[in-house]
């Protein structure tokens, strides 16, 4: 659950949400209890942050898969006697 708010009355909901997003022009209490603070009240930046997070997770998964496949190939060459691990 993502909660986006900017006022003092939003602070409890921001604290209880899985992800709390405060607007930068809002109350200091809301910014303190949220997980992320947008520097202005433009909700397009919230959408951009979510899309960027998805891209980062996809890149991490691609890198981990590439490294595991590369290690499996080297291990296969090692067991076949064509390479050594050192």
Short mmCIF file of C-alpha atoms in Angstrom, two decimals:
data_model
loop_
_atom_site.label_atom_id
_atom_site.label_comp_id
_atom_site.label_asym_id
_atom_site.label_seq_id
_atom_site.Cartn_x
_atom_site.Cartn_y
_atom_site.Cartn_z
CA UNK A 1 0.00 0.00 0.00
CA UNK A 2 1.43 3.38 -1.01
CA UNK A 3 0.15 6.47 0.77
CA UNK A 4 0.87 9.93 -0.56
CA UNK A 5 0.13 12.94 1.64
CA UNK A 6 1.36 16.33 2.72
CA UNK A 7 -0.39 17.32 5.93
CA UNK A 8 -0.17 16.64 9.65
CA UNK A 9 -3.37 14.59 9.46
CA UNK A 10 -1.70 12.30 6.85
CA UNK A 11 1.25 11.40 9.12
CA UNK A 12 -0.38 8.36 10.82
CA UNK A 13 -1.43 6.92 7.46
CA UNK A 14 2.05 7.56 6.04
CA UNK A 15 3.56 5.70 8.99
CA UNK A 16 1.21 2.71 8.61
CA UNK A 17 1.54 2.37 4.83
CA UNK A 18 4.04 -0.02 3.25
CA UNK A 19 5.50 2.98 1.40
CA UNK A 20 4.79 6.51 2.59
CA UNK A 21 5.41 9.45 0.25
CA UNK A 22 5.27 13.03 1.51
CA UNK A 23 5.08 16.17 -0.58
CA UNK A 24 7.93 18.62 -0.03
CA UNK A 25 5.61 21.61 0.40
CA UNK A 26 3.73 19.88 3.20
CA UNK A 27 4.13 19.62 6.95
CA UNK A 28 7.44 18.65 8.51
CA UNK A 29 5.77 15.83 10.47
CA UNK A 30 4.56 14.21 7.26
CA UNK A 31 8.06 14.43 5.75
CA UNK A 32 9.57 12.94 8.91
CA UNK A 33 7.26 9.91 9.05
CA UNK A 34 7.30 9.12 5.33
CA UNK A 35 9.69 6.74 3.58
CA UNK A 36 10.24 9.10 0.66
CA UNK A 37 9.78 12.84 0.24
CA UNK A 38 9.14 14.52 -3.09
CA UNK A 39 10.82 17.92 -3.21
CA UNK A 40 7.75 19.57 -4.75
CA UNK A 41 4.08 18.69 -5.19
CA UNK A 42 4.43 17.25 -8.70
CA UNK A 43 2.96 13.73 -8.76
CA UNK A 44 4.71 12.99 -12.06
CA UNK A 45 7.88 12.59 -10.00
CA UNK A 46 6.18 9.86 -8.00
CA UNK A 47 5.41 7.99 -11.21
CA UNK A 48 9.00 8.55 -12.38
CA UNK A 49 10.35 7.17 -9.08
CA UNK A 50 8.25 4.02 -9.36
CA UNK A 51 9.32 3.42 -12.98
CA UNK A 52 12.98 4.04 -12.08
CA UNK A 53 12.71 1.56 -9.21
CA UNK A 54 11.32 -1.09 -11.56
CA UNK A 55 14.19 -0.47 -14.00
CA UNK A 56 16.74 -0.79 -11.19
CA UNK A 57 15.26 -4.09 -10.00
CA UNK A 58 15.23 -5.43 -13.59
CA UNK A 59 18.88 -4.45 -14.05
CA UNK A 60 19.86 -6.15 -10.79
CA UNK A 61 18.10 -9.36 -11.83
CA UNK A 62 19.78 -9.28 -15.26
CA UNK A 63 23.21 -8.80 -13.68
CA UNK A 64 22.73 -11.62 -11.18
CA UNK A 65 21.49 -13.99 -13.90
CA UNK A 66 24.43 -13.10 -16.17
CA UNK A 67 26.94 -13.76 -13.40
CA UNK A 68 25.34 -17.09 -12.46
CA UNK A 69 25.33 -18.24 -16.09
CA UNK A 70 28.97 -17.16 -16.55
CA UNK A 71 29.99 -19.04 -13.40
CA UNK A 72 28.12 -22.15 -14.59
CA UNK A 73 29.92 -22.03 -17.96
CA UNK A 74 33.33 -21.70 -16.30
CA UNK A 75 32.47 -24.51 -13.89
CA UNK A 76 31.46 -26.70 -16.83
CA UNK A 77 34.79 -26.00 -18.56
CA UNK A 78 36.60 -26.78 -15.31
CA UNK A 79 34.86 -30.14 -14.88
CA UNK A 80 35.62 -30.95 -18.53
CA UNK A 81 39.32 -30.25 -17.88
CA UNK A 82 39.54 -27.28 -20.28
CA UNK A 83 40.01 -24.64 -17.60
CA UNK A 84 40.96 -24.19 -13.97
CA UNK A 85 39.31 -22.10 -11.32
CA UNK A 86 42.61 -20.51 -10.37
#
